[in-house]
Short mmCIF file of C-alpha atoms and ligand atoms in Angstrom, two decimals:
data_model
loop_
_atom_site.label_atom_id
_atom_site.label_comp_id
_atom_site.label_asym_id
_atom_site.label_seq_id
_atom_site.Cartn_x
_atom_site.Cartn_y
_atom_site.Cartn_z
CA MET A 375 -33.69 12.77 -23.77
CA ASP A 376 -30.12 12.20 -22.87
CA VAL A 377 -27.89 14.55 -24.82
CA THR A 378 -24.73 14.04 -22.78
CA PRO A 379 -21.99 13.43 -25.32
CA ASP A 380 -20.51 10.42 -23.52
CA SER A 381 -23.48 8.97 -21.74
CA PRO A 382 -22.87 5.19 -21.66
CA THR A 383 -26.42 3.83 -21.42
CA LEU A 384 -29.86 4.35 -22.84
CA ASP A 385 -30.87 6.39 -19.85
CA SER A 386 -33.90 8.59 -20.17
CA SER A 387 -33.51 10.12 -16.74
CA THR A 388 -33.08 13.54 -18.30
CA ALA A 389 -36.16 13.00 -20.42
CA THR A 390 -37.89 16.15 -19.33
CA GLU A 391 -35.00 18.37 -20.29
CA PRO A 392 -36.52 21.15 -22.35
CA ALA A 393 -35.57 21.73 -25.94
CA ARG A 394 -32.81 24.34 -26.03
CA SER A 395 -34.64 27.56 -25.27
CA THR A 396 -33.91 30.23 -27.81
CA THR A 397 -37.16 32.09 -27.46
CA MET A 398 -35.44 35.37 -26.76
CA ASP A 399 -32.52 35.04 -29.15
CA ALA A 400 -32.08 37.41 -32.06
CA LEU A 401 -29.55 37.58 -34.88
CA ILE A 402 -27.66 40.71 -35.72
CA ILE A 403 -26.38 40.59 -39.29
CA ARG A 404 -24.23 43.25 -40.92
CA GLY A 405 -24.72 42.93 -44.64
CA GLY A 406 -22.39 43.34 -47.57
CA ARG A 407 -19.76 40.71 -46.89
CA ARG A 408 -18.77 38.14 -49.51
CA LEU A 409 -18.88 34.53 -48.40
CA SER A 410 -16.18 31.98 -49.16
CA GLY A 411 -15.13 28.51 -48.13
CA ARG A 412 -16.83 25.21 -47.47
CA VAL A 413 -19.92 24.34 -45.48
CA GLU A 414 -21.11 20.94 -44.32
CA ILE A 415 -24.79 20.20 -44.84
CA SER A 416 -26.63 18.52 -41.96
CA GLY A 417 -29.11 15.66 -42.03
CA ALA A 418 -32.57 16.48 -43.34
CA LYS A 419 -35.16 17.56 -40.79
CA ASN A 420 -38.00 16.33 -42.98
CA ALA A 421 -36.39 12.91 -43.31
CA ALA A 422 -35.41 12.61 -39.64
CA LEU A 423 -38.84 13.36 -38.16
CA PRO A 424 -40.84 10.55 -39.85
CA MET A 425 -37.88 8.20 -39.40
CA MET A 426 -37.91 8.87 -35.65
CA ALA A 427 -41.66 8.19 -35.55
CA ALA A 428 -41.13 4.97 -37.52
CA THR A 429 -39.08 3.57 -34.62
CA LEU A 430 -42.42 3.03 -32.85
CA LEU A 431 -43.26 0.30 -35.37
CA ALA A 432 -40.73 -2.21 -34.06
CA PRO A 433 -39.72 -2.97 -30.47
CA GLY A 434 -35.96 -2.81 -29.86
CA VAL A 435 -33.05 -0.40 -30.07
CA HIS A 436 -32.97 1.65 -33.28
CA THR A 437 -29.92 3.51 -34.58
CA LEU A 438 -30.26 6.73 -36.57
CA ARG A 439 -27.09 8.51 -37.70
CA ASN A 440 -26.64 12.03 -39.08
CA VAL A 441 -29.66 13.30 -37.12
CA PRO A 442 -29.71 17.12 -37.31
CA LEU A 443 -29.50 18.90 -33.96
CA LEU A 444 -32.64 21.01 -34.12
CA SER A 445 -35.39 21.93 -31.73
CA ASP A 446 -37.79 19.93 -33.96
CA THR A 447 -35.78 16.71 -33.60
CA ARG A 448 -35.59 17.35 -29.84
CA THR A 449 -39.36 17.79 -29.79
CA MET A 450 -39.84 14.50 -31.64
CA ALA A 451 -37.51 12.83 -29.12
CA ARG A 452 -39.71 14.14 -26.34
CA VAL A 453 -42.86 12.88 -28.05
CA LEU A 454 -41.27 9.41 -28.23
CA GLU A 455 -40.22 9.63 -24.57
CA VAL A 456 -43.73 10.54 -23.50
CA LEU A 457 -44.84 7.31 -25.21
CA GLY A 458 -42.28 5.34 -23.17
CA ALA A 459 -39.31 5.20 -25.55
CA ARG A 460 -35.80 5.92 -24.32
CA VAL A 461 -33.85 8.30 -26.50
CA GLU A 462 -30.13 8.94 -26.40
CA LEU A 463 -28.51 11.51 -28.63
CA ARG A 464 -24.72 11.34 -28.83
CA GLY A 465 -23.47 13.92 -31.29
CA HIS A 466 -25.57 13.28 -34.38
CA ALA A 467 -26.16 9.62 -33.56
CA CYS A 468 -29.49 8.79 -32.03
CA LYS A 469 -30.39 5.54 -30.31
CA ILE A 470 -34.07 5.01 -29.64
CA ASP A 471 -35.23 2.10 -27.50
CA THR A 472 -38.90 1.40 -28.18
CA SER A 473 -39.00 -1.97 -26.41
CA ASN A 474 -41.56 -0.88 -23.82
CA LEU A 475 -44.15 1.67 -24.81
CA THR A 476 -46.11 2.88 -21.81
CA SER A 477 -48.55 5.33 -23.39
CA VAL A 478 -50.29 5.95 -26.72
CA GLU A 479 -50.94 9.65 -26.13
CA ALA A 480 -49.14 12.48 -27.96
CA PRO A 481 -50.20 15.50 -25.92
CA TYR A 482 -51.34 18.86 -27.26
CA ASP A 483 -48.47 20.74 -25.61
CA LEU A 484 -45.97 18.92 -27.82
CA VAL A 485 -48.05 18.61 -31.00
CA ARG A 486 -48.86 22.31 -31.03
CA THR A 487 -45.15 23.16 -31.11
CA MET A 488 -44.51 20.77 -34.00
CA ARG A 489 -47.15 19.45 -36.37
CA ALA A 490 -44.91 16.56 -37.47
CA SER A 491 -45.74 14.93 -34.10
CA ILE A 492 -48.78 13.56 -35.92
CA TYR A 493 -46.44 11.05 -37.60
CA VAL A 494 -46.74 8.88 -34.48
CA LEU A 495 -50.42 8.19 -35.21
CA GLY A 496 -49.99 5.52 -37.90
CA PRO A 497 -47.15 3.66 -36.16
CA LEU A 498 -49.06 3.61 -32.84
CA LEU A 499 -52.19 2.24 -34.48
CA ALA A 500 -50.15 -0.34 -36.37
CA ARG A 501 -48.20 -1.64 -33.37
CA MET A 502 -50.43 -0.92 -30.37
CA GLY A 503 -53.88 -0.93 -31.99
CA ALA A 504 -54.59 2.35 -30.19
CA ALA A 505 -53.58 6.01 -30.27
CA ARG A 506 -54.58 9.31 -28.78
CA VAL A 507 -52.89 12.10 -30.70
CA SER A 508 -53.68 15.78 -30.44
CA LEU A 509 -55.12 17.19 -33.64
CA PRO A 510 -52.65 19.83 -34.86
CA GLY A 511 -54.12 23.28 -35.22
CA GLY A 512 -53.55 25.67 -38.10
CA CYS A 513 -50.22 27.35 -38.63
CA ALA A 514 -48.87 30.74 -39.59
CA TRP A 515 -49.63 30.16 -43.25
CA GLY A 516 -53.07 28.56 -43.14
CA PRO A 517 -55.15 25.62 -41.99
CA ARG A 518 -52.81 22.75 -43.06
CA PRO A 519 -55.40 19.95 -42.94
CA VAL A 520 -54.74 16.31 -42.00
CA ASN A 521 -57.87 14.87 -43.63
CA LEU A 522 -55.85 12.66 -45.98
CA HIS A 523 -54.04 11.04 -43.03
CA LEU A 524 -57.38 10.29 -41.39
CA GLU A 525 -59.21 9.16 -44.54
CA GLY A 526 -56.37 6.83 -45.47
CA LEU A 527 -56.23 5.28 -42.00
CA ALA A 528 -60.03 4.94 -42.04
CA ALA A 529 -59.78 3.09 -45.37
CA MET A 530 -57.40 0.71 -43.56
CA GLY A 531 -60.04 0.03 -40.94
CA ALA A 532 -59.17 2.55 -38.22
CA ALA A 533 -62.42 3.96 -36.83
CA LEU A 534 -60.99 7.20 -35.48
CA GLU A 535 -62.95 9.67 -33.37
CA LEU A 536 -62.35 13.24 -32.39
CA ASP A 537 -62.42 13.54 -28.60
CA HIS A 538 -61.82 16.97 -27.03
CA GLY A 539 -59.23 17.94 -29.64
CA TYR A 540 -57.62 14.50 -29.81
CA ILE A 541 -57.71 11.93 -32.61
CA VAL A 542 -58.54 8.70 -30.84
CA GLY A 543 -58.38 5.11 -32.05
CA ARG A 544 -59.17 2.08 -29.88
CA GLU A 545 -58.88 -1.63 -30.63
CA VAL A 546 -57.79 -0.92 -34.16
CA ARG A 547 -56.66 -3.74 -36.44
CA LEU A 548 -55.32 -2.25 -39.61
CA ALA A 549 -56.07 -4.09 -42.83
CA GLY A 550 -54.71 -3.56 -46.33
CA ALA A 551 -56.67 -1.15 -48.54
CA ASP A 552 -56.53 0.72 -51.84
CA PHE A 553 -56.23 4.45 -51.31
CA THR A 554 -55.44 7.19 -53.82
CA PHE A 555 -54.45 10.63 -52.56
CA GLU A 556 -56.48 13.44 -54.14
CA THR A 557 -53.48 15.75 -53.53
CA VAL A 558 -49.84 14.77 -53.31
CA SER A 559 -49.08 14.88 -49.59
CA VAL A 560 -45.67 14.22 -48.08
CA GLY A 561 -47.03 13.82 -44.57
CA ALA A 562 -49.96 11.57 -45.44
CA THR A 563 -47.80 9.37 -47.69
CA ALA A 564 -45.32 8.76 -44.86
CA GLN A 565 -48.15 8.19 -42.39
CA LEU A 566 -49.97 5.57 -44.45
CA MET A 567 -46.80 3.88 -45.64
CA MET A 568 -45.69 3.35 -42.04
CA ALA A 569 -49.12 2.08 -40.98
CA ALA A 570 -49.39 -0.30 -43.95
CA THR A 571 -46.10 -2.07 -43.20
CA LEU A 572 -47.78 -3.93 -40.31
CA ALA A 573 -51.37 -4.07 -41.64
CA ALA A 574 -52.96 -7.42 -42.47
CA GLY A 575 -52.82 -7.88 -46.23
CA THR A 576 -51.74 -5.63 -49.07
CA THR A 577 -52.18 -1.84 -49.32
CA THR A 578 -51.95 0.08 -52.58
CA LEU A 579 -51.32 3.81 -52.29
CA GLY A 580 -51.84 5.93 -55.42
CA ASN A 581 -50.61 9.44 -56.24
CA VAL A 582 -48.03 9.29 -53.47
CA ALA A 583 -45.33 11.87 -52.75
CA ILE A 584 -41.88 10.98 -54.12
CA GLU A 585 -39.87 13.46 -52.07
CA PRO A 586 -36.42 12.04 -51.17
CA ASP A 587 -37.57 11.91 -47.53
CA ILE A 588 -40.31 9.46 -48.50
CA THR A 589 -37.99 7.30 -50.57
CA ALA A 590 -35.44 7.23 -47.74
CA LEU A 591 -38.12 6.12 -45.28
CA ALA A 592 -39.28 3.33 -47.60
CA VAL A 593 -35.73 2.11 -48.16
CA ALA A 594 -35.01 2.11 -44.41
CA LEU A 595 -38.23 0.23 -43.63
CA ASN A 596 -37.55 -2.36 -46.34
CA ALA A 597 -34.08 -2.89 -44.86
CA CYS A 598 -35.72 -4.02 -41.62
CA GLY A 599 -38.22 -6.38 -43.10
CA ALA A 600 -41.01 -4.26 -44.61
CA ARG A 601 -42.26 -5.19 -48.09
CA ILE A 602 -42.81 -1.90 -49.89
CA GLU A 603 -42.79 -2.11 -53.70
CA GLY A 604 -42.69 0.73 -56.23
CA VAL A 605 -40.34 2.87 -54.13
CA GLY A 606 -39.66 6.14 -55.98
CA SER A 607 -42.80 5.85 -58.15
CA ARG A 608 -46.28 7.37 -57.72
CA THR A 609 -47.81 4.03 -56.64
CA LEU A 610 -46.69 2.04 -53.64
CA THR A 611 -47.73 -1.54 -52.99
CA ILE A 612 -47.15 -2.53 -49.40
CA HIS A 613 -47.50 -6.13 -48.26
CA GLY A 614 -48.10 -6.10 -44.52
CA VAL A 615 -45.68 -8.17 -42.42
CA LYS A 616 -46.03 -9.52 -38.87
CA GLY A 617 -43.14 -7.55 -37.42
CA LEU A 618 -40.13 -5.41 -38.29
CA ARG A 619 -36.57 -5.35 -37.04
CA PRO A 620 -35.24 -2.10 -35.50
CA LEU A 621 -34.10 0.59 -37.92
CA ASP A 622 -30.42 1.13 -38.57
CA THR A 623 -30.07 4.04 -40.95
CA THR A 624 -28.34 7.29 -41.84
CA ILE A 625 -30.45 10.40 -42.41
CA ILE A 626 -30.06 11.84 -45.93
CA PRO A 627 -28.59 15.35 -46.39
CA ASP A 628 -30.97 18.27 -46.02
CA ARG A 629 -31.77 19.48 -49.55
CA ILE A 630 -33.50 22.61 -48.23
CA GLU A 631 -30.56 23.60 -46.04
CA GLY A 632 -28.28 22.95 -49.01
CA ALA A 633 -30.40 25.05 -51.36
CA THR A 634 -30.57 27.82 -48.75
CA PHE A 635 -26.75 28.02 -48.75
CA LEU A 636 -26.76 28.07 -52.55
CA ALA A 637 -29.17 31.01 -52.35
CA ALA A 638 -26.84 32.69 -49.84
CA ALA A 639 -24.05 32.56 -52.42
CA ALA A 640 -26.41 33.82 -55.13
CA VAL A 641 -27.57 36.79 -53.08
CA THR A 642 -24.06 37.85 -52.02
CA GLY A 643 -22.28 37.12 -55.33
CA SER A 644 -20.01 34.65 -53.55
CA SER A 645 -18.31 31.38 -54.29
CA ILE A 646 -18.80 28.58 -51.76
CA THR A 647 -18.75 24.78 -51.71
CA LEU A 648 -21.36 22.59 -50.06
CA GLU A 649 -20.07 19.34 -48.59
CA ARG A 650 -22.02 16.19 -47.70
CA CYS A 651 -25.04 17.21 -49.74
CA ASP A 652 -26.95 15.38 -52.46
CA SER A 653 -27.07 17.45 -55.64
CA GLY A 654 -29.65 15.06 -57.14
CA HIS A 655 -32.15 16.18 -54.50
CA MET A 656 -31.61 19.89 -55.26
CA GLY A 657 -32.19 19.81 -59.02
CA ALA A 658 -35.04 22.33 -59.19
CA ALA A 659 -33.26 24.87 -56.97
CA ILE A 660 -30.00 24.42 -58.89
CA ARG A 661 -31.73 24.98 -62.27
CA THR A 662 -33.48 28.10 -60.95
CA LEU A 663 -30.26 29.60 -59.59
CA GLU A 664 -28.51 28.79 -62.87
CA GLN A 665 -31.22 30.72 -64.71
CA GLN A 666 -30.42 33.59 -62.38
CA GLY A 667 -26.81 33.56 -63.53
CA CYS A 668 -25.12 31.35 -60.94
CA GLU A 669 -22.39 28.98 -62.07
CA ILE A 670 -22.90 25.66 -60.38
CA LEU A 671 -20.61 22.65 -60.44
CA ALA A 672 -22.51 19.72 -59.03
CA GLY A 673 -20.73 16.54 -58.04
CA ASN A 674 -22.45 13.79 -56.12
CA ALA A 675 -21.91 14.90 -52.55
CA GLU A 676 -20.37 18.29 -53.25
CA VAL A 677 -21.68 21.39 -55.01
CA THR A 678 -19.69 24.53 -55.78
CA ILE A 679 -21.57 27.70 -56.65
CA THR A 680 -20.38 31.08 -57.84
CA GLY A 681 -23.00 33.79 -57.67
CA PRO A 682 -23.26 36.52 -60.34
CA ARG A 683 -22.55 40.22 -59.71
CA ARG A 684 -26.31 40.67 -59.71
CA PRO A 685 -28.80 37.80 -60.13
CA ALA A 686 -31.29 37.83 -63.01
CA ALA A 687 -35.04 37.77 -62.40
CA VAL A 688 -36.74 34.39 -62.65
CA ASP A 689 -40.25 32.92 -62.52
CA VAL A 690 -40.80 30.17 -59.97
CA THR A 691 -43.78 27.93 -59.24
CA THR A 692 -43.66 25.57 -56.27
CA GLU A 693 -44.67 21.98 -56.91
CA PRO A 694 -44.29 18.58 -55.29
CA PHE A 695 -40.86 16.98 -55.82
CA PRO A 696 -39.15 16.97 -58.29
CA GLY A 697 -40.58 20.48 -58.78
CA PHE A 698 -39.39 23.61 -56.97
CA PRO A 699 -39.98 23.08 -53.22
CA THR A 700 -42.39 25.24 -51.25
CA ASP A 701 -39.72 25.10 -48.53
CA MET A 702 -37.46 27.26 -50.78
CA GLN A 703 -40.12 29.76 -51.90
CA ALA A 704 -39.28 32.36 -49.25
CA GLN A 705 -35.50 32.09 -49.77
CA ILE A 706 -35.69 32.42 -53.56
CA MET A 707 -37.79 35.53 -53.03
CA SER A 708 -34.85 37.12 -51.23
CA VAL A 709 -32.65 36.42 -54.24
CA CYS A 710 -35.32 37.88 -56.55
CA ALA A 711 -35.62 40.93 -54.28
CA ILE A 712 -32.20 42.16 -55.47
CA ALA A 713 -32.37 40.66 -58.97
CA ASP A 714 -32.25 42.61 -62.20
CA GLY A 715 -35.86 42.63 -63.42
CA VAL A 716 -39.29 41.39 -62.38
CA SER A 717 -39.77 37.88 -60.97
CA VAL A 718 -43.07 36.10 -60.46
CA ILE A 719 -43.27 33.54 -57.64
CA ARG A 720 -46.29 31.26 -57.20
CA ASP A 721 -46.81 28.90 -54.27
CA THR A 722 -49.24 26.16 -55.31
CA ILE A 723 -48.68 23.99 -52.22
CA TYR A 724 -49.52 26.53 -49.50
CA LEU A 725 -51.44 29.47 -50.90
CA ASP A 726 -50.92 31.69 -47.83
CA ARG A 727 -47.28 30.97 -47.17
CA PHE A 728 -46.10 34.57 -47.51
CA THR A 729 -45.56 35.85 -43.96
CA HIS A 730 -42.01 36.83 -44.98
CA VAL A 731 -43.28 39.37 -47.52
CA PRO A 732 -44.08 42.27 -45.15
CA GLU A 733 -40.73 41.74 -43.42
CA LEU A 734 -38.80 41.71 -46.72
CA VAL A 735 -40.64 44.90 -47.64
CA ARG A 736 -39.30 46.45 -44.41
CA LEU A 737 -35.83 45.76 -45.78
CA GLY A 738 -36.70 47.62 -48.97
CA ALA A 739 -37.93 44.79 -51.21
CA ASP A 740 -40.62 45.61 -53.77
CA VAL A 741 -43.14 42.75 -53.56
CA ARG A 742 -46.77 42.86 -54.64
CA MET A 743 -49.14 40.06 -53.69
CA ASP A 744 -52.13 38.83 -55.64
CA GLY A 745 -53.50 35.71 -53.94
CA ASN A 746 -50.73 33.13 -54.03
CA ILE A 747 -48.68 35.04 -56.61
CA ALA A 748 -45.88 37.40 -55.63
CA THR A 749 -44.51 39.85 -58.16
CA VAL A 750 -41.04 40.89 -57.10
CA THR A 751 -39.43 43.88 -58.77
CA GLY A 752 -35.73 43.66 -58.03
CA VAL A 753 -34.13 46.65 -56.32
CA GLU A 754 -30.44 47.54 -56.42
CA ARG A 755 -30.09 47.66 -52.64
CA LEU A 756 -31.80 46.46 -49.51
CA GLN A 757 -31.40 48.30 -46.21
CA GLY A 758 -30.92 46.74 -42.79
CA ALA A 759 -33.83 47.08 -40.35
CA PRO A 760 -35.31 45.26 -37.36
CA VAL A 761 -37.50 42.40 -38.62
CA MET A 762 -39.26 39.42 -37.15
CA ALA A 763 -39.03 35.74 -38.05
CA THR A 764 -42.42 34.07 -38.49
CA ASP A 765 -41.61 30.49 -39.49
CA ILE A 766 -38.61 28.35 -40.37
CA ARG A 767 -38.20 29.21 -44.03
CA ALA A 768 -39.38 32.81 -43.65
CA SER A 769 -36.58 33.27 -41.12
CA ALA A 770 -34.06 31.88 -43.57
CA ALA A 771 -35.29 34.33 -46.21
CA LEU A 772 -34.71 37.22 -43.80
CA VAL A 773 -31.19 35.96 -43.06
CA LEU A 774 -30.43 35.88 -46.81
CA ALA A 775 -31.78 39.38 -47.35
CA ALA A 776 -29.84 40.64 -44.34
CA LEU A 777 -26.58 39.22 -45.75
CA VAL A 778 -26.85 41.65 -48.65
CA ALA A 779 -28.67 44.57 -47.00
CA GLU A 780 -26.74 47.73 -46.22
CA GLY A 781 -26.05 48.17 -42.51
CA GLU A 782 -27.45 46.15 -39.66
CA THR A 783 -30.49 43.86 -39.60
CA ARG A 784 -31.81 42.53 -36.32
CA ILE A 785 -33.93 39.39 -36.76
CA SER A 786 -36.06 38.62 -33.71
CA ARG A 787 -37.77 35.36 -32.74
CA ILE A 788 -35.17 33.16 -34.34
CA TYR A 789 -36.40 30.14 -32.41
CA HIS A 790 -38.21 29.49 -35.69
CA LEU A 791 -34.84 29.24 -37.43
CA ASP A 792 -33.51 26.87 -34.75
CA ARG A 793 -36.44 24.53 -35.42
CA GLY A 794 -35.13 23.70 -38.87
CA TYR A 795 -31.52 24.83 -39.42
CA GLU A 796 -28.63 23.39 -37.43
CA SER A 797 -26.27 26.22 -36.38
CA LEU A 798 -27.07 28.39 -39.39
CA ASP A 799 -25.43 31.39 -37.70
CA GLN A 800 -22.24 29.43 -36.94
CA LYS A 801 -22.04 28.03 -40.46
CA LEU A 802 -22.48 31.51 -42.00
CA LEU A 803 -19.90 32.95 -39.62
CA LYS A 804 -17.41 30.33 -40.81
CA LEU A 805 -18.12 31.39 -44.40
CA GLY A 806 -17.21 34.96 -43.50
CA ALA A 807 -20.58 36.58 -42.82
CA SER A 808 -21.00 39.05 -39.98
CA VAL A 809 -23.57 37.28 -37.81
CA GLU A 810 -24.04 37.58 -34.08
CA ARG A 811 -26.54 35.81 -31.85
CA ILE A 812 -27.75 37.91 -28.96
CA GLN A 813 -30.29 37.51 -26.19
CA GLU A 814 -32.93 40.16 -26.47
C1 UD1 B 833 -45.34 20.16 -47.14
C2 UD1 B 833 -44.50 20.04 -48.38
C3 UD1 B 833 -43.16 19.55 -47.93
C4 UD1 B 833 -42.61 20.54 -46.88
C5 UD1 B 833 -43.59 20.72 -45.73
C6 UD1 B 833 -43.15 21.79 -44.74
C7 UD1 B 833 -45.14 19.35 -50.63
C8 UD1 B 833 -45.95 18.41 -51.45
N1 UD1 B 833 -45.15 19.15 -49.30
O1 UD1 B 833 -45.36 18.88 -46.53
O2 UD1 B 833 -42.30 19.45 -49.03
O3 UD1 B 833 -41.41 20.08 -46.38
O4 UD1 B 833 -44.83 21.12 -46.26
O5 UD1 B 833 -43.04 23.01 -45.34
O6 UD1 B 833 -44.48 20.20 -51.14
N2 UD1 B 833 -53.14 18.39 -47.70
C9 UD1 B 833 -54.48 18.15 -47.54
N3 UD1 B 833 -54.85 17.21 -46.61
C10 UD1 B 833 -53.96 16.51 -45.86
C11 UD1 B 833 -52.60 16.77 -46.04
C12 UD1 B 833 -52.20 17.72 -46.96
O7 UD1 B 833 -55.30 18.75 -48.18
O8 UD1 B 833 -54.37 15.67 -45.05
C13 UD1 B 833 -52.69 19.40 -48.68
C14 UD1 B 833 -51.98 20.57 -48.03
O9 UD1 B 833 -52.87 21.57 -47.62
C15 UD1 B 833 -51.05 21.02 -49.13
C16 UD1 B 833 -50.70 19.73 -49.86
O10 UD1 B 833 -51.73 18.79 -49.51
O11 UD1 B 833 -51.70 21.88 -50.01
C17 UD1 B 833 -49.35 19.14 -49.50
O12 UD1 B 833 -49.30 18.96 -48.09
P1 UD1 B 833 -48.33 17.93 -47.39
O13 UD1 B 833 -47.30 17.48 -48.35
O14 UD1 B 833 -49.09 16.92 -46.65
O15 UD1 B 833 -47.72 18.84 -46.31
P2 UD1 B 833 -46.50 18.52 -45.48
O16 UD1 B 833 -46.34 17.07 -45.21
O17 UD1 B 833 -46.55 19.47 -44.35
#
């Protein structure tokens, strides 16, 4: 991947450049400071990753703007390069030339660092009729199956085999099919939607995810010749076409990053303004924070929040969009940790997604677990301590707790944070937090 700011051509000569290594970085946060000012929200990771994979569908030079600079987007760029694409990142603009694909294999070493690599499976089968994609393993919060991806592709005629840890398809000719998801799945919806755009005939997908990332992908694909109907509803009808034009699109704002900053204001009793966000995508988080006593003024692309002196307790259950996102469960727990009263937080999407709990407890939070239900009794103060990041959103939760904890918190292993938040430390610093990145 060429990340030189002024590189003139689509040159992949630096393709093997590693993702920025932050393995040994830690954050030192001194809590207790109020935040103020304005913060710009980056493009959405969860919209950018499938969009990058979708460039495999059509040969040519694709243009993606507002791509967040994250280790996950760098990893996806490397996956595309391994397949023969040429990727050039200039600032937040990404050009991807998929004219000549030279391989159909997404290797284990890349897939294991980022499960979203599996998004290349459907596009490869659709365009090349073949794919060899490492089966992702489990993750820190459970097995995270991909059966719906595979069952849906099988319904479309892809006879896939498991070969030494790889999902393998050969001489596949995708055909339209009717497939209804037994569970709402963001990943499987994107996967099958991409595959169906080039399948022979019409595909009907039922019980699909309607996350903004999915809608944005459908809109972008339709703009280059796909025929996806029902966009934004629970049923998609996709008429396969012979070919697509290259994508030319702007990545939507990151609703999870935005909501994380709102939670930062809530936890510190601060007033800040988010710029370049989409308040319509953050409805559930905004309503929850309002219940906790935050005053929120939501315009279209700007949201101003004023946190209360102390947040109120609240009950939260994660659900598919437009419900409260599982990607905000950890961060809202940090707000509840210092809230006045007892909050109950249920994660119905990932039942084991609670690796942040023992770390929050180290900071003085009172959290009791019963299966997928956390009961959080708010305490008046948290205390700084050394803690460890375990995944993207768990890391963000620790940052939020550290912003309000007394004294110093050292958060290790923040490469997790760098996977999903662009310059979170720099953005918080600009808002007045005491945050320092050190090499351990
Ligand atoms: C999920 C979240 C997404 C979040 C992402 C990363 C939902 C609906 N999805 O997306 O918002 O950004 O995690 O944190 O909130 N499932 C299966 N079989 C499959 C695929 C999924 O059983 O083949 C199940 C999962 O175990 C889970 C549910 O379906 O319980 C939703 O999973 P899915 O939306 O596919 O996960 P992600 O795409 O990772």
